[in-house]
PDB file of C-alpha atoms in Angstrom:
ATOM      1  CA  GLN A1488       1.457  24.196   3.176  1.00  0.00           C
ATOM      2  CA  VAL A1489       4.069  21.459   2.895  1.00  0.00           C
ATOM      3  CA  GLN A1490       6.622  21.430   0.109  1.00  0.00           C
ATOM      4  CA  LEU A1491       8.290  18.190  -0.919  1.00  0.00           C
ATOM      5  CA  VAL A1492      11.402  17.777  -3.018  1.00  0.00           C
ATOM      6  CA  GLU A1493      12.667  14.431  -4.231  1.00  0.00           C
ATOM      7  CA  SER A1494      16.207  13.624  -5.303  1.00  0.00           C
ATOM      8  CA  GLY A1495      18.467  10.639  -5.960  1.00  0.00           C
ATOM      9  CA  GLY A1496      17.031   9.391  -9.212  1.00  0.00           C
ATOM     10  CA  GLY A1497      19.213   8.338 -12.111  1.00  0.00           C
ATOM     11  CA  SER A1498      20.020   5.621 -14.614  1.00  0.00           C
ATOM     12  CA  VAL A1499      21.287   2.228 -13.494  1.00  0.00           C
ATOM     13  CA  GLN A1500      21.612  -1.249 -14.918  1.00  0.00           C
ATOM     14  CA  SER A1501      19.414  -4.120 -13.853  1.00  0.00           C
ATOM     15  CA  GLY A1502      20.501  -5.395 -10.443  1.00  0.00           C
ATOM     16  CA  GLY A1503      21.791  -2.008  -9.368  1.00  0.00           C
ATOM     17  CA  SER A1504      20.735   0.200  -6.464  1.00  0.00           C
ATOM     18  CA  LEU A1505      19.578   3.752  -5.881  1.00  0.00           C
ATOM     19  CA  ARG A1506      18.554   5.697  -2.799  1.00  0.00           C
ATOM     20  CA  LEU A1507      15.865   8.314  -3.204  1.00  0.00           C
ATOM     21  CA  SER A1508      15.375  11.147  -0.740  1.00  0.00           C
ATOM     22  CA  CYS A1509      12.329  13.289  -0.024  1.00  0.00           C
ATOM     23  CA  VAL A1510      12.781  16.459   2.007  1.00  0.00           C
ATOM     24  CA  ALA A1511       9.768  18.217   3.516  1.00  0.00           C
ATOM     25  CA  SER A1512       9.609  21.905   4.363  1.00  0.00           C
ATOM     26  CA  GLY A1513       6.874  24.247   5.503  1.00  0.00           C
ATOM     27  CA  GLY A1514       3.857  23.247   7.527  1.00  0.00           C
ATOM     28  CA  ASP A1515       4.669  21.324  10.693  1.00  0.00           C
ATOM     29  CA  SER A1516       5.818  17.795  11.487  1.00  0.00           C
ATOM     30  CA  TYR A1517       2.179  16.740  11.900  1.00  0.00           C
ATOM     31  CA  SER A1518       1.649  17.500   8.214  1.00  0.00           C
ATOM     32  CA  SER A1519       4.470  15.255   7.090  1.00  0.00           C
ATOM     33  CA  SER A1520       4.445  12.335   9.521  1.00  0.00           C
ATOM     34  CA  CYS A1521       2.854   9.839   7.132  1.00  0.00           C
ATOM     35  CA  VAL A1522       4.743   9.660   3.874  1.00  0.00           C
ATOM     36  CA  ALA A1523       4.484   7.451   0.818  1.00  0.00           C
ATOM     37  CA  TRP A1524       6.368   6.876  -2.387  1.00  0.00           C
ATOM     38  CA  PHE A1525       4.498   6.406  -5.655  1.00  0.00           C
ATOM     39  CA  ARG A1526       5.841   5.818  -9.132  1.00  0.00           C
ATOM     40  CA  GLN A1527       4.567   6.325 -12.639  1.00  0.00           C
ATOM     41  CA  ALA A1528       5.844   4.642 -15.784  1.00  0.00           C
ATOM     42  CA  PRO A1529       5.160   6.268 -19.174  1.00  0.00           C
ATOM     43  CA  GLY A1530       1.585   5.608 -20.256  1.00  0.00           C
ATOM     44  CA  ASN A1531       0.640   4.126 -16.899  1.00  0.00           C
ATOM     45  CA  ARG A1532      -1.213   5.494 -13.924  1.00  0.00           C
ATOM     46  CA  ARG A1533       0.639   6.380 -10.743  1.00  0.00           C
ATOM     47  CA  GLU A1534       1.016   3.418  -8.386  1.00  0.00           C
ATOM     48  CA  ALA A1535       1.964   3.120  -4.728  1.00  0.00           C
ATOM     49  CA  VAL A1536       5.328   1.724  -3.732  1.00  0.00           C
ATOM     50  CA  ALA A1537       5.700   2.087   0.045  1.00  0.00           C
ATOM     51  CA  THR A1538       4.600   4.141   3.021  1.00  0.00           C
ATOM     52  CA  ILE A1539       5.901   4.935   6.505  1.00  0.00           C
ATOM     53  CA  ASP A1540       4.167   6.543   9.463  1.00  0.00           C
ATOM     54  CA  ASN A1541       5.304   8.515  12.493  1.00  0.00           C
ATOM     55  CA  TYR A1542       6.087   5.305  14.398  1.00  0.00           C
ATOM     56  CA  ASP A1543       8.116   3.838  11.510  1.00  0.00           C
ATOM     57  CA  ASP A1544       5.463   1.290  10.648  1.00  0.00           C
ATOM     58  CA  THR A1545       5.656   0.487   6.964  1.00  0.00           C
ATOM     59  CA  GLU A1546       3.773  -1.070   4.076  1.00  0.00           C
ATOM     60  CA  TYR A1547       5.046  -2.122   0.658  1.00  0.00           C
ATOM     61  CA  VAL A1548       3.504  -3.315  -2.548  1.00  0.00           C
ATOM     62  CA  ASP A1549       4.285  -6.975  -3.196  1.00  0.00           C
ATOM     63  CA  ASP A1550       6.487  -6.234  -6.193  1.00  0.00           C
ATOM     64  CA  VAL A1551       9.102  -4.390  -4.116  1.00  0.00           C
ATOM     65  CA  LYS A1552       9.019  -6.386  -0.866  1.00  0.00           C
ATOM     66  CA  GLY A1553      12.480  -7.622  -0.004  1.00  0.00           C
ATOM     67  CA  ARG A1554      14.096  -5.209  -2.474  1.00  0.00           C
ATOM     68  CA  PHE A1555      13.057  -1.722  -1.311  1.00  0.00           C
ATOM     69  CA  LEU A1556      13.320  -0.185   2.144  1.00  0.00           C
ATOM     70  CA  ILE A1557      11.555   2.983   3.264  1.00  0.00           C
ATOM     71  CA  SER A1558      12.964   4.879   6.242  1.00  0.00           C
ATOM     72  CA  LYS A1559      12.957   8.353   7.727  1.00  0.00           C
ATOM     73  CA  ASP A1560      15.103  10.841   9.570  1.00  0.00           C
ATOM     74  CA  LYS A1561      12.644  12.880  11.623  1.00  0.00           C
ATOM     75  CA  ALA A1562      15.156  15.539  12.598  1.00  0.00           C
ATOM     76  CA  LYS A1563      15.861  16.237   8.936  1.00  0.00           C
ATOM     77  CA  ARG A1564      12.237  15.755   7.870  1.00  0.00           C
ATOM     78  CA  THR A1565      13.564  13.418   5.225  1.00  0.00           C
ATOM     79  CA  VAL A1566      12.203  10.104   3.999  1.00  0.00           C
ATOM     80  CA  TYR A1567      14.368   7.684   2.049  1.00  0.00           C
ATOM     81  CA  LEU A1568      13.634   4.887  -0.364  1.00  0.00           C
ATOM     82  CA  GLN A1569      16.525   2.450  -0.694  1.00  0.00           C
ATOM     83  CA  MET A1570      16.007   0.468  -3.873  1.00  0.00           C
ATOM     84  CA  ASN A1571      18.061  -2.680  -4.437  1.00  0.00           C
ATOM     85  CA  SER A1572      18.020  -5.377  -7.114  1.00  0.00           C
ATOM     86  CA  LEU A1573      16.416  -2.946  -9.504  1.00  0.00           C
ATOM     87  CA  LYS A1574      14.604  -4.292 -12.541  1.00  0.00           C
ATOM     88  CA  PRO A1575      13.576  -2.598 -15.807  1.00  0.00           C
ATOM     89  CA  GLY A1576       9.999  -2.740 -14.520  1.00  0.00           C
ATOM     90  CA  ASP A1577      10.989  -0.306 -11.758  1.00  0.00           C
ATOM     91  CA  THR A1578      11.561   2.416 -14.334  1.00  0.00           C
ATOM     92  CA  GLY A1579       9.423   5.483 -13.831  1.00  0.00           C
ATOM     93  CA  ARG A1580       9.080   8.816 -12.137  1.00  0.00           C
ATOM     94  CA  TYR A1581       9.053   8.467  -8.357  1.00  0.00           C
ATOM     95  CA  PHE A1582       6.952  10.832  -6.276  1.00  0.00           C
ATOM     96  CA  CYS A1583       6.938  11.560  -2.572  1.00  0.00           C
ATOM     97  CA  THR A1584       3.620  12.410  -0.936  1.00  0.00           C
ATOM     98  CA  THR A1585       2.283  13.107   2.553  1.00  0.00           C
ATOM     99  CA  ARG A1586      -1.019  12.785   4.360  1.00  0.00           C
ATOM    100  CA  ARG A1587      -2.142  15.588   6.663  1.00  0.00           C
ATOM    101  CA  TYR A1588      -3.373  15.050  10.215  1.00  0.00           C
ATOM    102  CA  CYS A1589      -1.786  11.646  10.365  1.00  0.00           C
ATOM    103  CA  TYR A1590       0.459   9.844  12.810  1.00  0.00           C
ATOM    104  CA  SER A1591      -0.359   6.149  12.506  1.00  0.00           C
ATOM    105  CA  LEU A1592      -0.624   3.724   9.613  1.00  0.00           C
ATOM    106  CA  ASN A1593      -3.645   2.334  11.451  1.00  0.00           C
ATOM    107  CA  ASP A1594      -5.509   5.450  10.313  1.00  0.00           C
ATOM    108  CA  TYR A1595      -5.049   4.749   6.612  1.00  0.00           C
ATOM    109  CA  SER A1596      -3.821   1.170   6.199  1.00  0.00           C
ATOM    110  CA  ARG A1597      -6.776   0.172   3.994  1.00  0.00           C
ATOM    111  CA  VAL A1598      -6.222   3.053   1.600  1.00  0.00           C
ATOM    112  CA  TRP A1599      -2.493   3.632   1.824  1.00  0.00           C
ATOM    113  CA  ASP A1600      -2.030   2.683  -1.832  1.00  0.00           C
ATOM    114  CA  GLN A1601      -4.546   5.205  -3.191  1.00  0.00           C
ATOM    115  CA  GLU A1602      -3.509   8.616  -4.498  1.00  0.00           C
ATOM    116  CA  SER A1603      -6.543  10.297  -2.951  1.00  0.00           C
ATOM    117  CA  THR A1604      -5.276   9.396   0.541  1.00  0.00           C
ATOM    118  CA  TYR A1605      -2.529  12.001   0.295  1.00  0.00           C
ATOM    119  CA  ASP A1606      -2.516  15.772   0.277  1.00  0.00           C
ATOM    120  CA  TYR A1607       0.879  17.076  -0.820  1.00  0.00           C
ATOM    121  CA  TRP A1608       3.056  15.870  -3.672  1.00  0.00           C
ATOM    122  CA  GLY A1609       6.569  16.583  -4.858  1.00  0.00           C
ATOM    123  CA  PRO A1610       7.541  17.035  -8.537  1.00  0.00           C
ATOM    124  CA  GLY A1611       9.209  13.624  -8.668  1.00  0.00           C
ATOM    125  CA  THR A1612      12.568  12.189  -9.637  1.00  0.00           C
ATOM    126  CA  GLN A1613      13.240   9.942 -12.634  1.00  0.00           C
ATOM    127  CA  VAL A1614      14.529   6.398 -12.249  1.00  0.00           C
ATOM    128  CA  THR A1615      15.589   4.450 -15.326  1.00  0.00           C
ATOM    129  CA  VAL A1616      16.705   0.823 -15.135  1.00  0.00           C
ATOM    130  CA  SER A1617      18.227  -0.739 -18.219  1.00  0.00           C
ATOM    131  CA  SER A1618      18.560  -4.454 -18.875  1.00  0.00           C
TER     132      SER A1618
END
């Protein structure tokens, strides 16, 4: 069983930056090699933001391309989401999630943005962007 804990959320003004962290524990590295960030605004369904695999291949939703950067520190079993040029539309709760038995984005590239692709979820961290 993998446990995930997110941190780094907060309140910022439009145009500001935040860096979210997701630390994995338990299980083994194979259980947390493919990681994604999702977010959920009040009243909306959870939506994908970005994903990274064991080889540091990444995917992003169009809305965050050029503004967000996902990266990982394998030794620390930590995945980061650097968020720049934040907009009020980025407000929401951000969740970290992992896919079991996964090393390569090639294995899930067509479904990377679907919640059902992933097996473990953290409790989330709140991001609020004011105009």
